[in-house]
PDB file of C-alpha atoms and ligand atoms in Angstrom:
ATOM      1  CA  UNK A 375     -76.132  45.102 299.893  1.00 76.00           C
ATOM      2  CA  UNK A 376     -79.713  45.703 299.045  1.00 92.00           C
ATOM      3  CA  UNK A 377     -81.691  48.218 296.543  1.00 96.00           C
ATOM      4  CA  UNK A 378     -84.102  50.346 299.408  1.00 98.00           C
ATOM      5  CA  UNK A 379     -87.177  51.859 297.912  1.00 98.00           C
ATOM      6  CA  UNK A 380     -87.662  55.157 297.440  1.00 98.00           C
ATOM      7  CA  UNK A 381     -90.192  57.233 298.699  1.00 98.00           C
ATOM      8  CA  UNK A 382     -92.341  59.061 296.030  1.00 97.00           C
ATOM      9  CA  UNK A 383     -93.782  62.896 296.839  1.00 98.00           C
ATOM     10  CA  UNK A 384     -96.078  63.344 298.141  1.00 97.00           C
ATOM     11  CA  UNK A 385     -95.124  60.608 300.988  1.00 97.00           C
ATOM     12  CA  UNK A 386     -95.571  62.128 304.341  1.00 98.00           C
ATOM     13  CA  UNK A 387     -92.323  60.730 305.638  1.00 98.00           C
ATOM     14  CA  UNK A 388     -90.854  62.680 303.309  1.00 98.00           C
ATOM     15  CA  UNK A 389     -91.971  66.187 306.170  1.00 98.00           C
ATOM     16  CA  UNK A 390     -89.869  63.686 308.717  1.00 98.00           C
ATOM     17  CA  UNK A 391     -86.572  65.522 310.297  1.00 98.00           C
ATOM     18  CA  UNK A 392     -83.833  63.624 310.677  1.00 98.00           C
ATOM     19  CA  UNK A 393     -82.041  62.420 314.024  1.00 98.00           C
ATOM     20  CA  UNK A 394     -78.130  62.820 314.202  1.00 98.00           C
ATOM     21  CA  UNK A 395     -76.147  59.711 313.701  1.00 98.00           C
ATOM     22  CA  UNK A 396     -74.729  58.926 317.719  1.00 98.00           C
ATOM     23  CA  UNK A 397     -72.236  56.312 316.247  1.00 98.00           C
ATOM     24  CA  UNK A 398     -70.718  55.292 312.970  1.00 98.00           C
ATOM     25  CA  UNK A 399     -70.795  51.382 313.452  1.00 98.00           C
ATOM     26  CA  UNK A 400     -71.404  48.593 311.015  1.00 98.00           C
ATOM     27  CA  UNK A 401     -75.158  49.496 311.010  1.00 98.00           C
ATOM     28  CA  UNK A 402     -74.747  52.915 309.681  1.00 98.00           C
ATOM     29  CA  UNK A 403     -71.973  51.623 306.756  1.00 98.00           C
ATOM     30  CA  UNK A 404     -74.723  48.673 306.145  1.00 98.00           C
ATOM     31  CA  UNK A 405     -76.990  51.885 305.590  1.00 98.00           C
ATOM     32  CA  UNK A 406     -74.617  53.773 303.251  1.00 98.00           C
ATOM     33  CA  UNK A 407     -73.956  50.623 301.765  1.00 98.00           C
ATOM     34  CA  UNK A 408     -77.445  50.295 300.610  1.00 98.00           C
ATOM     35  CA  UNK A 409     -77.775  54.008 300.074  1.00 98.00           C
ATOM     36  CA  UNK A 410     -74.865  54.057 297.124  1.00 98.00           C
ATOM     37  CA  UNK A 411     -76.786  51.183 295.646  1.00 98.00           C
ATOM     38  CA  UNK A 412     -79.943  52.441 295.156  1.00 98.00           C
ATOM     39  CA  UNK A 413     -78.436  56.151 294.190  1.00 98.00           C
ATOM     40  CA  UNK A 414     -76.480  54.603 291.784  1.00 97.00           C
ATOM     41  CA  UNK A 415     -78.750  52.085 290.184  1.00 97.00           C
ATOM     42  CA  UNK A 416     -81.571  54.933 290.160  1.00 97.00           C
ATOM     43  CA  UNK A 417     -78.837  57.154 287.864  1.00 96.00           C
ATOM     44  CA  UNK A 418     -79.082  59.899 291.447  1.00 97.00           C
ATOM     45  CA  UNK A 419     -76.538  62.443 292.003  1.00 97.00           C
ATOM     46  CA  UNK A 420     -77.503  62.286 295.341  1.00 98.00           C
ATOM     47  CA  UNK A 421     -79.674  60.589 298.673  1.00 98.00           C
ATOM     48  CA  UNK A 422     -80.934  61.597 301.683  1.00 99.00           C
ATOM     49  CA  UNK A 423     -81.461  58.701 304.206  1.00 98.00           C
ATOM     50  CA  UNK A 424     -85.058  60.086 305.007  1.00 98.00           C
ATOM     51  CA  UNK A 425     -85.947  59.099 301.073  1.00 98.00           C
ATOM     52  CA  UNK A 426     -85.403  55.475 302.002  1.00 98.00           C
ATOM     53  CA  UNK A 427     -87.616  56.131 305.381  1.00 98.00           C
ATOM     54  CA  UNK A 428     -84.578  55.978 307.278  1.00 98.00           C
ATOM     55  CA  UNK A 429     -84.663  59.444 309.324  1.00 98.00           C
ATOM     56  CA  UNK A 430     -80.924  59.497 310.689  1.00 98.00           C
ATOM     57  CA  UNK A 431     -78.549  62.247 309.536  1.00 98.00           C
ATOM     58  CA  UNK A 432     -77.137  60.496 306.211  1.00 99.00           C
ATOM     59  CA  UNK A 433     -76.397  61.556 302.740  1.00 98.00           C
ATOM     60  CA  UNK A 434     -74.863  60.184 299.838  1.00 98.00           C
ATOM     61  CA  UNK A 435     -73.633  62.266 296.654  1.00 98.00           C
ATOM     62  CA  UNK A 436     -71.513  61.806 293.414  1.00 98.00           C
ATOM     63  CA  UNK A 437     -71.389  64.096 291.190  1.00 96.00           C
ATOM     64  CA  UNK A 438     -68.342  62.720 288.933  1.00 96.00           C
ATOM     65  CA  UNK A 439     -68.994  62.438 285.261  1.00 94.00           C
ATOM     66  CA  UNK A 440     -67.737  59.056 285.327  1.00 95.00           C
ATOM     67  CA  UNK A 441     -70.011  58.119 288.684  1.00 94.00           C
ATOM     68  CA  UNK A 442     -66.581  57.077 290.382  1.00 96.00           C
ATOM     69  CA  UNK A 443     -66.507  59.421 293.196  1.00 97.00           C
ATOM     70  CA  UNK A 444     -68.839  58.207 296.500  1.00 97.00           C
ATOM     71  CA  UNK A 445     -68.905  60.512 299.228  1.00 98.00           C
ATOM     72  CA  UNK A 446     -70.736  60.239 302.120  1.00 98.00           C
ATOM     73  CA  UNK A 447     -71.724  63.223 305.016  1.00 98.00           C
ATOM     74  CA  UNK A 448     -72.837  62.001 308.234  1.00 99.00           C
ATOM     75  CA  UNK A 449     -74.629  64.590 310.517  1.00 98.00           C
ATOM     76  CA  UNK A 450     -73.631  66.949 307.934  1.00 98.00           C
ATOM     77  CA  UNK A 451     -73.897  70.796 308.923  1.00 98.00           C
ATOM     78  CA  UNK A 452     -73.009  74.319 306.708  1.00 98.00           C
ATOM     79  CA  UNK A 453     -70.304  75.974 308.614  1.00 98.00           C
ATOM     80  CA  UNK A 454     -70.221  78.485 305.809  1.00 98.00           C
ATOM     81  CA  UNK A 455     -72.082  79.497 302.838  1.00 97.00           C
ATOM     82  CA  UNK A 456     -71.478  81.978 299.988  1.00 97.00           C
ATOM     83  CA  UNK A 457     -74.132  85.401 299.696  1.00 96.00           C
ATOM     84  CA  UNK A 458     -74.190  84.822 296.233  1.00 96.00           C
ATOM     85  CA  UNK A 459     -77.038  82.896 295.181  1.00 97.00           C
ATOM     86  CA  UNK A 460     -77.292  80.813 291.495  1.00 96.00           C
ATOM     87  CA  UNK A 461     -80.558  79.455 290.287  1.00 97.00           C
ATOM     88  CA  UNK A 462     -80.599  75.747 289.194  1.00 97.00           C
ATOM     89  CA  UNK A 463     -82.823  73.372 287.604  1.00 98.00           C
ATOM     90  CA  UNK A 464     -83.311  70.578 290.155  1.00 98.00           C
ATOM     91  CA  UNK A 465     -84.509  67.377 289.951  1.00 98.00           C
ATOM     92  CA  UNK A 466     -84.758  64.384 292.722  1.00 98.00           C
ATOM     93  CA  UNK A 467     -85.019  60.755 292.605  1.00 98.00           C
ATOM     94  CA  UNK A 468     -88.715  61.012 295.082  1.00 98.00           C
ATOM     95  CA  UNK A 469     -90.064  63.270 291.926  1.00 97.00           C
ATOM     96  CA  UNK A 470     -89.191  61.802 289.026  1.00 95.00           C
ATOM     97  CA  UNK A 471     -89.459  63.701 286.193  1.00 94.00           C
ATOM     98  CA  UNK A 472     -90.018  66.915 287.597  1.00 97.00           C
ATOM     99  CA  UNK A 473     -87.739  69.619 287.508  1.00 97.00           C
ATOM    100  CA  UNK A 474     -87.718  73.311 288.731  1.00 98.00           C
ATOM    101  CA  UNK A 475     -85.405  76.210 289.236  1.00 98.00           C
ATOM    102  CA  UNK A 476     -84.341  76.746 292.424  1.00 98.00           C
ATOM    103  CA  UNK A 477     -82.085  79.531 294.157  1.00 98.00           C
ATOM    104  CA  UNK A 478     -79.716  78.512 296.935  1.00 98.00           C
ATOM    105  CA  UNK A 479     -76.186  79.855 297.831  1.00 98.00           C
ATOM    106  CA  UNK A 480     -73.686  79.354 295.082  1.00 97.00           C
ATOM    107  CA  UNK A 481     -70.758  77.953 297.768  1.00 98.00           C
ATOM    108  CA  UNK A 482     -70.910  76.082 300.711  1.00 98.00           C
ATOM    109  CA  UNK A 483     -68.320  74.880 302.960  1.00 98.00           C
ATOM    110  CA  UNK A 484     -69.749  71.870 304.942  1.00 98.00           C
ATOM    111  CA  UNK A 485     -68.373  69.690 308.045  1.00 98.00           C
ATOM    112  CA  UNK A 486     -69.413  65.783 308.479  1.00 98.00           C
ATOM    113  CA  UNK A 487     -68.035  62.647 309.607  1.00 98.00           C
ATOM    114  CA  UNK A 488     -67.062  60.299 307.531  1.00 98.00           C
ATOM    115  CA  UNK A 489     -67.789  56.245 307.024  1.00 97.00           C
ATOM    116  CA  UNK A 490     -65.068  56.026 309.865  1.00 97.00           C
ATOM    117  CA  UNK A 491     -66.633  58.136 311.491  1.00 98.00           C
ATOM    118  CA  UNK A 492     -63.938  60.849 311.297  1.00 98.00           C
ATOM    119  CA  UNK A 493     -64.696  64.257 310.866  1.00 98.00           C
ATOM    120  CA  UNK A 494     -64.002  66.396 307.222  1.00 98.00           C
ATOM    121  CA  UNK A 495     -64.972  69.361 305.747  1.00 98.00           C
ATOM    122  CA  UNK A 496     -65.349  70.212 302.194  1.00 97.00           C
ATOM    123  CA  UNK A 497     -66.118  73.006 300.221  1.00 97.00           C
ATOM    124  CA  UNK A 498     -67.527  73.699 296.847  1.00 95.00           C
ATOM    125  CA  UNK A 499     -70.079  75.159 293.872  1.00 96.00           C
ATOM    126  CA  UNK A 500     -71.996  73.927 291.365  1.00 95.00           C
ATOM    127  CA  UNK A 501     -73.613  71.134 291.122  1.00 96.00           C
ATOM    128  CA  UNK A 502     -71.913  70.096 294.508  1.00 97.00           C
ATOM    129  CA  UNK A 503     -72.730  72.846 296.290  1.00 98.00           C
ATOM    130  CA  UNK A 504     -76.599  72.482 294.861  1.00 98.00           C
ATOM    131  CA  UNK A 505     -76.647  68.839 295.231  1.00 98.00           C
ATOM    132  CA  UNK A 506     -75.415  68.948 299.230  1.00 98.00           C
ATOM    133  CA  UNK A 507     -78.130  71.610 299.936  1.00 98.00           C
ATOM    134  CA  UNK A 508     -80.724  69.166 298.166  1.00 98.00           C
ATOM    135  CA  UNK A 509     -80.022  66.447 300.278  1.00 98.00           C
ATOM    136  CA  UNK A 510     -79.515  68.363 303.480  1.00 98.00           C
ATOM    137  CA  UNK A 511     -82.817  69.976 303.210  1.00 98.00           C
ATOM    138  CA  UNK A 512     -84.348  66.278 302.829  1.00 98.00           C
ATOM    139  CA  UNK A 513     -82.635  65.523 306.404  1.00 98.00           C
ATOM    140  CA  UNK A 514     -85.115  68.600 307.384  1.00 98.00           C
ATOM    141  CA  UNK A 515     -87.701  67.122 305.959  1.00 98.00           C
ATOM    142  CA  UNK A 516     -88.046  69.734 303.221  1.00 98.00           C
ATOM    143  CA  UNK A 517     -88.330  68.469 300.093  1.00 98.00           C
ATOM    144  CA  UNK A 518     -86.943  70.982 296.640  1.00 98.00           C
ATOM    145  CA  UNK A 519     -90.447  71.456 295.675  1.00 98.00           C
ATOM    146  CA  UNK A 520     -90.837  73.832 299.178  1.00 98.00           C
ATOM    147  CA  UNK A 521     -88.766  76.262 297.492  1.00 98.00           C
ATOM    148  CA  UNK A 522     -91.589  76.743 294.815  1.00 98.00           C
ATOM    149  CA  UNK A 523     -94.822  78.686 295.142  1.00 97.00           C
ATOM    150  CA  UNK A 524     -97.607  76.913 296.188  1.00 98.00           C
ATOM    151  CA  UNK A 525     -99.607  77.051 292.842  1.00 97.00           C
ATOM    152  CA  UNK A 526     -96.442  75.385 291.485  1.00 97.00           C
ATOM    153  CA  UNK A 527     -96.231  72.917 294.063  1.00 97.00           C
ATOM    154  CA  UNK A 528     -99.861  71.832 294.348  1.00 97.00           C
ATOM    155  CA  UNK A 529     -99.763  71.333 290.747  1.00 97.00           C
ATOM    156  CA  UNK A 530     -97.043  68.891 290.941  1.00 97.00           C
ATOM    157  CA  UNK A 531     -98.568  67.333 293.686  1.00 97.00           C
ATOM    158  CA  UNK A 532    -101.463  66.421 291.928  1.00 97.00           C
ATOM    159  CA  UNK A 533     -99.434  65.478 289.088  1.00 96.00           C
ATOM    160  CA  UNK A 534     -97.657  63.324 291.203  1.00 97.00           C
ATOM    161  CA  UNK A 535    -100.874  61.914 292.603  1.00 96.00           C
ATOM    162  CA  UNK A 536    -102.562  61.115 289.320  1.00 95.00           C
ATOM    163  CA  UNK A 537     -99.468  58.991 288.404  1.00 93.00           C
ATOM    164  CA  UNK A 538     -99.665  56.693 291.926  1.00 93.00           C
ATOM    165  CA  UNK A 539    -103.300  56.154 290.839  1.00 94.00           C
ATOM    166  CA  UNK A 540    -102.493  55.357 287.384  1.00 94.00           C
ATOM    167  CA  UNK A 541     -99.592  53.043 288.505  1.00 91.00           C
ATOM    168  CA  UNK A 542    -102.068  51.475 291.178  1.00 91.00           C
ATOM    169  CA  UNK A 543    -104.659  50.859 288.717  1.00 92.00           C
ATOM    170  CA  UNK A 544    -101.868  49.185 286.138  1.00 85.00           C
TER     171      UNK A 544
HETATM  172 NI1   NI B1238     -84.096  64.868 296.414  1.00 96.06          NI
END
């Protein structure tokens, strides 16, 4: 296994939309693999393949207390979501740091394959539900700061910015 870096807004790649997964072979579990790794040993709830610059329909989440319970959704997809909405303060592992509220359906029932490549649905709320989204919108190349105004999001861009210098510069 192997820690993959993470891409930091305001990375391009990070506008990249994700391909579907054709096969779940030793390649892709290699990926996922890797993917837990680095979630887990950046203290993430959750990763999107295209954060790594891998842009193939991956995610990984765990949203246990007790960071015991991996899942992984191939070519994930919402086959039903919830018209209530609930407001939560995100964060993600290519911002660190930052955190905004963001509004997105309160339950979502979702339908991926598996590391085995067999398909499974699940359903849920909370910081599930909210945490799914996150990383599906990544896959679309949309990033939780989109769901912000602009003003909001150019400041945090340039916040971001000033910090890449500052790091460069170190
Ligand atoms: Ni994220």
């Amino acid at each position: 296994m192997a820690l993959l870096n993470i891409l930091q807004y305001p990375d391009p790649r990070l506008h990249t939309v994700a391909k579907p997964v054709t096969e779940v072979d030793e390649r892709v579990r290699r990926i996922v693999a890797d993917m837990f790794e680095t979630m887990y040993s950046a203290k993430g709830v959750g990763l999107a393949a295209t954060q790594v610059d891998i842009h193939e329909r991956i995610i990984v989440v765990d949203t246990s207390e007790q960071r015991d319970q991996p899942m992984v959704l191939i070519n994930p997809e919402i086959v039903q979501r919830s018209s209530d909405c609930k407001e939560w303060e995100e964060g993600c592992l290519s911002l660190p740091g930052i955190y905004d509220k963001v509004t997105r359906p309160d339950r979502i029932r979702v339908r991926a394959l598996d590391a085995r490549g067999e398909s499974f649905e699940i359903e849920g709320d909370g910081l599930l539900s909210v945490c799914v989204q996150h990383e599906m919108d990544h896959l679309d190349g949309k990033v939780f700061v989109d769901h912000l105004s602009a003003l909001k999001r150019n400041r945090i861009r340039a916040r971001m910015r000033k910090r890449q210098r500052e790091a460069e510069a170190a």
